[in-house]
Amino acid sequence: MPIKSLSDLFLHTLQDIYFAENLLIKKIPVMASEASSAELKHLFEAHLKETKTHAARLQQVFKLIGEKAEGEECPAIEGIIEEAEELLDEVSDAKTKDAALIAAAQAVEHYEITRYGTLVSWAKQLGHDAAASLLRETLAEEKEADNKLLRLGEDKLNEKAA
Ligand SMILES: [Fe+2]
């Protein structure tokens, strides 16, 4: 589909993040199973639930704008995940693996934060107010997930230093 307007670009970006959320629903359980720290496992499990909500919210957004919910392959998120998987294969020590998992998860969150931030602003510009508030809810949850990962990573470092 050629992209000729902000409205087309909005739809394309929704399809991109919808693909990403659905891929994450498959990948987060793998990350949870690789984590050694109970808190990190718990964080992944909690974020999996949120991620399912994010996908459901996107379905609502598609509906609100009168479009079918469908994903469009997103090489950016695939690249972030592929790089993390390659790295994790090479790490044998459990603590270091947890640090690598936190870093990978933060990279994913940052990608999502930038996409949702853009989508909120485009939804407002296009007059899709209900869609904008749904997207804003997800944006807040992605930021909170990123903060929790950051704090957990710092706690782990402090633990090691103590
Ligand atoms: Fe998400």
PDB file of C-alpha atoms and ligand atoms in Angstrom:
ATOM      1  CA  MET A   1       0.000   0.000   0.000  1.00  0.00           C
ATOM      2  CA  PRO A   2       1.538   3.355  -0.970  1.00  0.00           C
ATOM      3  CA  ILE A   3       1.788   5.854   1.884  1.00  0.00           C
ATOM      4  CA  LYS A   4       0.388   9.163   0.652  1.00  0.00           C
ATOM      5  CA  SER A   5      -0.816  10.869   3.802  1.00  0.00           C
ATOM      6  CA  LEU A   6      -0.379  11.091   7.562  1.00  0.00           C
ATOM      7  CA  SER A   7      -3.423   8.872   7.819  1.00  0.00           C
ATOM      8  CA  ASP A   8      -1.689   6.148   5.739  1.00  0.00           C
ATOM      9  CA  LEU A   9       1.462   6.554   7.804  1.00  0.00           C
ATOM     10  CA  PHE A  10      -0.557   6.221  11.016  1.00  0.00           C
ATOM     11  CA  LEU A  11      -2.094   2.971   9.754  1.00  0.00           C
ATOM     12  CA  HIS A  12       1.297   1.620   8.624  1.00  0.00           C
ATOM     13  CA  THR A  13       2.844   2.369  12.027  1.00  0.00           C
ATOM     14  CA  LEU A  14      -0.095   0.740  13.829  1.00  0.00           C
ATOM     15  CA  GLN A  15       0.462  -2.398  11.723  1.00  0.00           C
ATOM     16  CA  ASP A  16       4.167  -2.302  12.547  1.00  0.00           C
ATOM     17  CA  ILE A  17       3.652  -2.089  16.324  1.00  0.00           C
ATOM     18  CA  TYR A  18       0.824  -4.663  16.169  1.00  0.00           C
ATOM     19  CA  PHE A  19       3.302  -7.089  14.577  1.00  0.00           C
ATOM     20  CA  ALA A  20       5.842  -6.224  17.298  1.00  0.00           C
ATOM     21  CA  GLU A  21       3.383  -6.792  20.165  1.00  0.00           C
ATOM     22  CA  ASN A  22       2.339 -10.157  18.742  1.00  0.00           C
ATOM     23  CA  LEU A  23       5.958 -11.226  18.326  1.00  0.00           C
ATOM     24  CA  LEU A  24       6.639 -10.183  21.935  1.00  0.00           C
ATOM     25  CA  ILE A  25       3.723 -12.303  23.156  1.00  0.00           C
ATOM     26  CA  LYS A  26       5.693 -15.270  21.757  1.00  0.00           C
ATOM     27  CA  LYS A  27       9.150 -14.118  22.904  1.00  0.00           C
ATOM     28  CA  ILE A  28       8.558 -12.810  26.466  1.00  0.00           C
ATOM     29  CA  PRO A  29       7.839 -16.324  27.875  1.00  0.00           C
ATOM     30  CA  VAL A  30      11.216 -17.454  26.477  1.00  0.00           C
ATOM     31  CA  MET A  31      12.942 -14.505  28.166  1.00  0.00           C
ATOM     32  CA  ALA A  32      11.129 -15.314  31.441  1.00  0.00           C
ATOM     33  CA  SER A  33      12.335 -18.910  31.262  1.00  0.00           C
ATOM     34  CA  GLU A  34      15.945 -17.768  30.736  1.00  0.00           C
ATOM     35  CA  ALA A  35      15.907 -15.410  33.762  1.00  0.00           C
ATOM     36  CA  SER A  36      17.474 -16.640  37.004  1.00  0.00           C
ATOM     37  CA  SER A  37      16.360 -13.823  39.291  1.00  0.00           C
ATOM     38  CA  ALA A  38      12.834 -14.379  40.639  1.00  0.00           C
ATOM     39  CA  GLU A  39      12.106 -10.636  40.388  1.00  0.00           C
ATOM     40  CA  LEU A  40      13.144 -10.561  36.751  1.00  0.00           C
ATOM     41  CA  LYS A  41      11.022 -13.622  35.969  1.00  0.00           C
ATOM     42  CA  HIS A  42       8.097 -11.931  37.714  1.00  0.00           C
ATOM     43  CA  LEU A  43       8.655  -8.717  35.755  1.00  0.00           C
ATOM     44  CA  PHE A  44       8.576 -10.602  32.450  1.00  0.00           C
ATOM     45  CA  GLU A  45       5.441 -12.482  33.465  1.00  0.00           C
ATOM     46  CA  ALA A  46       3.677  -9.263  34.482  1.00  0.00           C
ATOM     47  CA  HIS A  47       4.743  -7.563  31.254  1.00  0.00           C
ATOM     48  CA  LEU A  48       3.458 -10.494  29.205  1.00  0.00           C
ATOM     49  CA  LYS A  49      -0.012  -9.825  30.613  1.00  0.00           C
ATOM     50  CA  GLU A  50       0.348  -6.123  29.770  1.00  0.00           C
ATOM     51  CA  THR A  51       1.590  -6.970  26.278  1.00  0.00           C
ATOM     52  CA  LYS A  52      -1.575  -8.996  25.633  1.00  0.00           C
ATOM     53  CA  THR A  53      -3.564  -5.931  26.727  1.00  0.00           C
ATOM     54  CA  HIS A  54      -1.491  -3.779  24.343  1.00  0.00           C
ATOM     55  CA  ALA A  55      -2.349  -6.051  21.414  1.00  0.00           C
ATOM     56  CA  ALA A  56      -6.040  -5.947  22.406  1.00  0.00           C
ATOM     57  CA  ARG A  57      -5.946  -2.128  22.645  1.00  0.00           C
ATOM     58  CA  LEU A  58      -4.441  -1.964  19.153  1.00  0.00           C
ATOM     59  CA  GLN A  59      -7.337  -4.093  17.886  1.00  0.00           C
ATOM     60  CA  GLN A  60      -9.675  -1.481  19.408  1.00  0.00           C
ATOM     61  CA  VAL A  61      -7.730   1.304  17.697  1.00  0.00           C
ATOM     62  CA  PHE A  62      -7.984  -0.444  14.296  1.00  0.00           C
ATOM     63  CA  LYS A  63     -11.709  -0.785  14.879  1.00  0.00           C
ATOM     64  CA  LEU A  64     -12.056   2.879  15.853  1.00  0.00           C
ATOM     65  CA  ILE A  65     -10.495   4.001  12.579  1.00  0.00           C
ATOM     66  CA  GLY A  66     -12.470   1.471  10.543  1.00  0.00           C
ATOM     67  CA  GLU A  67      -9.521  -0.728   9.568  1.00  0.00           C
ATOM     68  CA  LYS A  68      -8.834  -4.446   9.863  1.00  0.00           C
ATOM     69  CA  ALA A  69      -6.352  -5.417  12.614  1.00  0.00           C
ATOM     70  CA  GLU A  70      -3.320  -6.784  10.840  1.00  0.00           C
ATOM     71  CA  GLY A  71       0.416  -6.747  11.367  1.00  0.00           C
ATOM     72  CA  GLU A  72       3.093  -5.716   8.939  1.00  0.00           C
ATOM     73  CA  GLU A  73       6.500  -7.289   9.387  1.00  0.00           C
ATOM     74  CA  CYS A  74       8.717  -5.021  11.482  1.00  0.00           C
ATOM     75  CA  PRO A  75      12.437  -5.653  10.819  1.00  0.00           C
ATOM     76  CA  ALA A  76      13.433  -3.299  13.666  1.00  0.00           C
ATOM     77  CA  ILE A  77      11.896  -5.382  16.446  1.00  0.00           C
ATOM     78  CA  GLU A  78      13.033  -8.599  14.768  1.00  0.00           C
ATOM     79  CA  GLY A  79      16.584  -7.222  14.749  1.00  0.00           C
ATOM     80  CA  ILE A  80      16.506  -6.235  18.430  1.00  0.00           C
ATOM     81  CA  ILE A  81      15.258  -9.711  19.380  1.00  0.00           C
ATOM     82  CA  GLU A  82      17.620 -11.556  17.050  1.00  0.00           C
ATOM     83  CA  GLU A  83      20.615  -9.702  18.456  1.00  0.00           C
ATOM     84  CA  ALA A  84      19.495 -10.464  22.023  1.00  0.00           C
ATOM     85  CA  GLU A  85      19.049 -14.163  21.233  1.00  0.00           C
ATOM     86  CA  GLU A  86      22.519 -14.388  19.704  1.00  0.00           C
ATOM     87  CA  LEU A  87      24.037 -12.647  22.715  1.00  0.00           C
ATOM     88  CA  LEU A  88      22.175 -14.812  25.241  1.00  0.00           C
ATOM     89  CA  ASP A  89      23.471 -17.946  23.517  1.00  0.00           C
ATOM     90  CA  GLU A  90      27.001 -16.837  24.302  1.00  0.00           C
ATOM     91  CA  VAL A  91      26.471 -15.950  27.982  1.00  0.00           C
ATOM     92  CA  SER A  92      26.824 -18.854  30.392  1.00  0.00           C
ATOM     93  CA  ASP A  93      26.945 -17.134  33.805  1.00  0.00           C
ATOM     94  CA  ALA A  94      23.443 -16.671  35.308  1.00  0.00           C
ATOM     95  CA  LYS A  95      23.963 -13.148  36.706  1.00  0.00           C
ATOM     96  CA  THR A  96      25.474 -11.908  33.475  1.00  0.00           C
ATOM     97  CA  LYS A  97      22.615 -13.506  31.556  1.00  0.00           C
ATOM     98  CA  ASP A  98      20.113 -11.596  33.712  1.00  0.00           C
ATOM     99  CA  ALA A  99      21.969  -8.364  32.954  1.00  0.00           C
ATOM    100  CA  ALA A 100      21.809  -9.165  29.228  1.00  0.00           C
ATOM    101  CA  LEU A 101      18.082  -9.961  29.493  1.00  0.00           C
ATOM    102  CA  ILE A 102      17.409  -6.634  31.236  1.00  0.00           C
ATOM    103  CA  ALA A 103      19.357  -4.768  28.548  1.00  0.00           C
ATOM    104  CA  ALA A 104      17.490  -6.573  25.755  1.00  0.00           C
ATOM    105  CA  ALA A 105      14.111  -5.939  27.367  1.00  0.00           C
ATOM    106  CA  GLN A 106      14.956  -2.246  27.805  1.00  0.00           C
ATOM    107  CA  ALA A 107      15.894  -1.992  24.130  1.00  0.00           C
ATOM    108  CA  VAL A 108      12.482  -3.454  23.251  1.00  0.00           C
ATOM    109  CA  GLU A 109      10.705  -1.025  25.599  1.00  0.00           C
ATOM    110  CA  HIS A 110      12.537   1.949  24.139  1.00  0.00           C
ATOM    111  CA  TYR A 111      11.507   0.902  20.638  1.00  0.00           C
ATOM    112  CA  GLU A 112       7.904   0.623  21.771  1.00  0.00           C
ATOM    113  CA  ILE A 113       8.052   3.966  23.612  1.00  0.00           C
ATOM    114  CA  THR A 114       9.216   5.779  20.493  1.00  0.00           C
ATOM    115  CA  ARG A 115       6.523   4.141  18.338  1.00  0.00           C
ATOM    116  CA  TYR A 116       3.670   4.744  20.785  1.00  0.00           C
ATOM    117  CA  GLY A 117       4.835   8.327  21.400  1.00  0.00           C
ATOM    118  CA  THR A 118       4.608   9.003  17.669  1.00  0.00           C
ATOM    119  CA  LEU A 119       1.256   7.222  17.355  1.00  0.00           C
ATOM    120  CA  VAL A 120      -0.262   9.293  20.188  1.00  0.00           C
ATOM    121  CA  SER A 121       0.794  12.518  18.540  1.00  0.00           C
ATOM    122  CA  TRP A 122      -0.424  11.460  15.062  1.00  0.00           C
ATOM    123  CA  ALA A 123      -3.742  10.187  16.481  1.00  0.00           C
ATOM    124  CA  LYS A 124      -4.291  13.642  18.031  1.00  0.00           C
ATOM    125  CA  GLN A 125      -3.359  15.433  14.804  1.00  0.00           C
ATOM    126  CA  LEU A 126      -5.769  13.225  12.867  1.00  0.00           C
ATOM    127  CA  GLY A 127      -8.579  13.886  15.339  1.00  0.00           C
ATOM    128  CA  HIS A 128      -8.721  10.271  16.581  1.00  0.00           C
ATOM    129  CA  ASP A 129      -9.127  11.248  20.224  1.00  0.00           C
ATOM    130  CA  ALA A 130     -10.392   7.918  21.539  1.00  0.00           C
ATOM    131  CA  ALA A 131      -7.546   6.125  19.769  1.00  0.00           C
ATOM    132  CA  ALA A 132      -5.067   8.643  21.200  1.00  0.00           C
ATOM    133  CA  SER A 133      -6.151   7.929  24.767  1.00  0.00           C
ATOM    134  CA  LEU A 134      -5.895   4.145  24.290  1.00  0.00           C
ATOM    135  CA  LEU A 135      -2.412   4.548  22.823  1.00  0.00           C
ATOM    136  CA  ARG A 136      -1.458   6.876  25.681  1.00  0.00           C
ATOM    137  CA  GLU A 137      -2.402   4.198  28.231  1.00  0.00           C
ATOM    138  CA  THR A 138      -0.078   1.727  26.545  1.00  0.00           C
ATOM    139  CA  LEU A 139       2.682   4.332  26.289  1.00  0.00           C
ATOM    140  CA  ALA A 140       2.479   4.888  30.074  1.00  0.00           C
ATOM    141  CA  GLU A 141       2.739   1.139  30.725  1.00  0.00           C
ATOM    142  CA  GLU A 142       5.751   0.761  28.441  1.00  0.00           C
ATOM    143  CA  LYS A 143       7.490   3.619  30.274  1.00  0.00           C
ATOM    144  CA  GLU A 144       6.690   2.034  33.627  1.00  0.00           C
ATOM    145  CA  ALA A 145       8.022  -1.349  32.440  1.00  0.00           C
ATOM    146  CA  ASP A 146      11.223   0.364  31.297  1.00  0.00           C
ATOM    147  CA  ASN A 147      11.599   2.079  34.707  1.00  0.00           C
ATOM    148  CA  LYS A 148      11.139  -1.208  36.551  1.00  0.00           C
ATOM    149  CA  LEU A 149      13.787  -2.869  34.385  1.00  0.00           C
ATOM    150  CA  LEU A 150      16.153   0.032  34.947  1.00  0.00           C
ATOM    151  CA  ARG A 151      15.684  -0.102  38.735  1.00  0.00           C
ATOM    152  CA  LEU A 152      16.089  -3.874  38.795  1.00  0.00           C
ATOM    153  CA  GLY A 153      19.305  -3.619  36.786  1.00  0.00           C
ATOM    154  CA  GLU A 154      20.665  -1.002  39.179  1.00  0.00           C
ATOM    155  CA  ASP A 155      19.691  -3.060  42.257  1.00  0.00           C
ATOM    156  CA  LYS A 156      21.525  -6.040  40.809  1.00  0.00           C
ATOM    157  CA  LEU A 157      24.641  -3.947  40.248  1.00  0.00           C
ATOM    158  CA  ASN A 158      24.471  -2.600  43.801  1.00  0.00           C
ATOM    159  CA  GLU A 159      24.062  -6.134  45.118  1.00  0.00           C
ATOM    160  CA  LYS A 160      27.188  -7.170  43.328  1.00  0.00           C
ATOM    161  CA  ALA A 161      29.153  -4.168  44.596  1.00  0.00           C
ATOM    162  CA  ALA A 162      28.023  -4.669  48.205  1.00  0.00           C
TER     163      ALA A 162
HETATM  164 FE    FE B   1       3.755  -3.378  24.626  1.00  0.00          FE
END
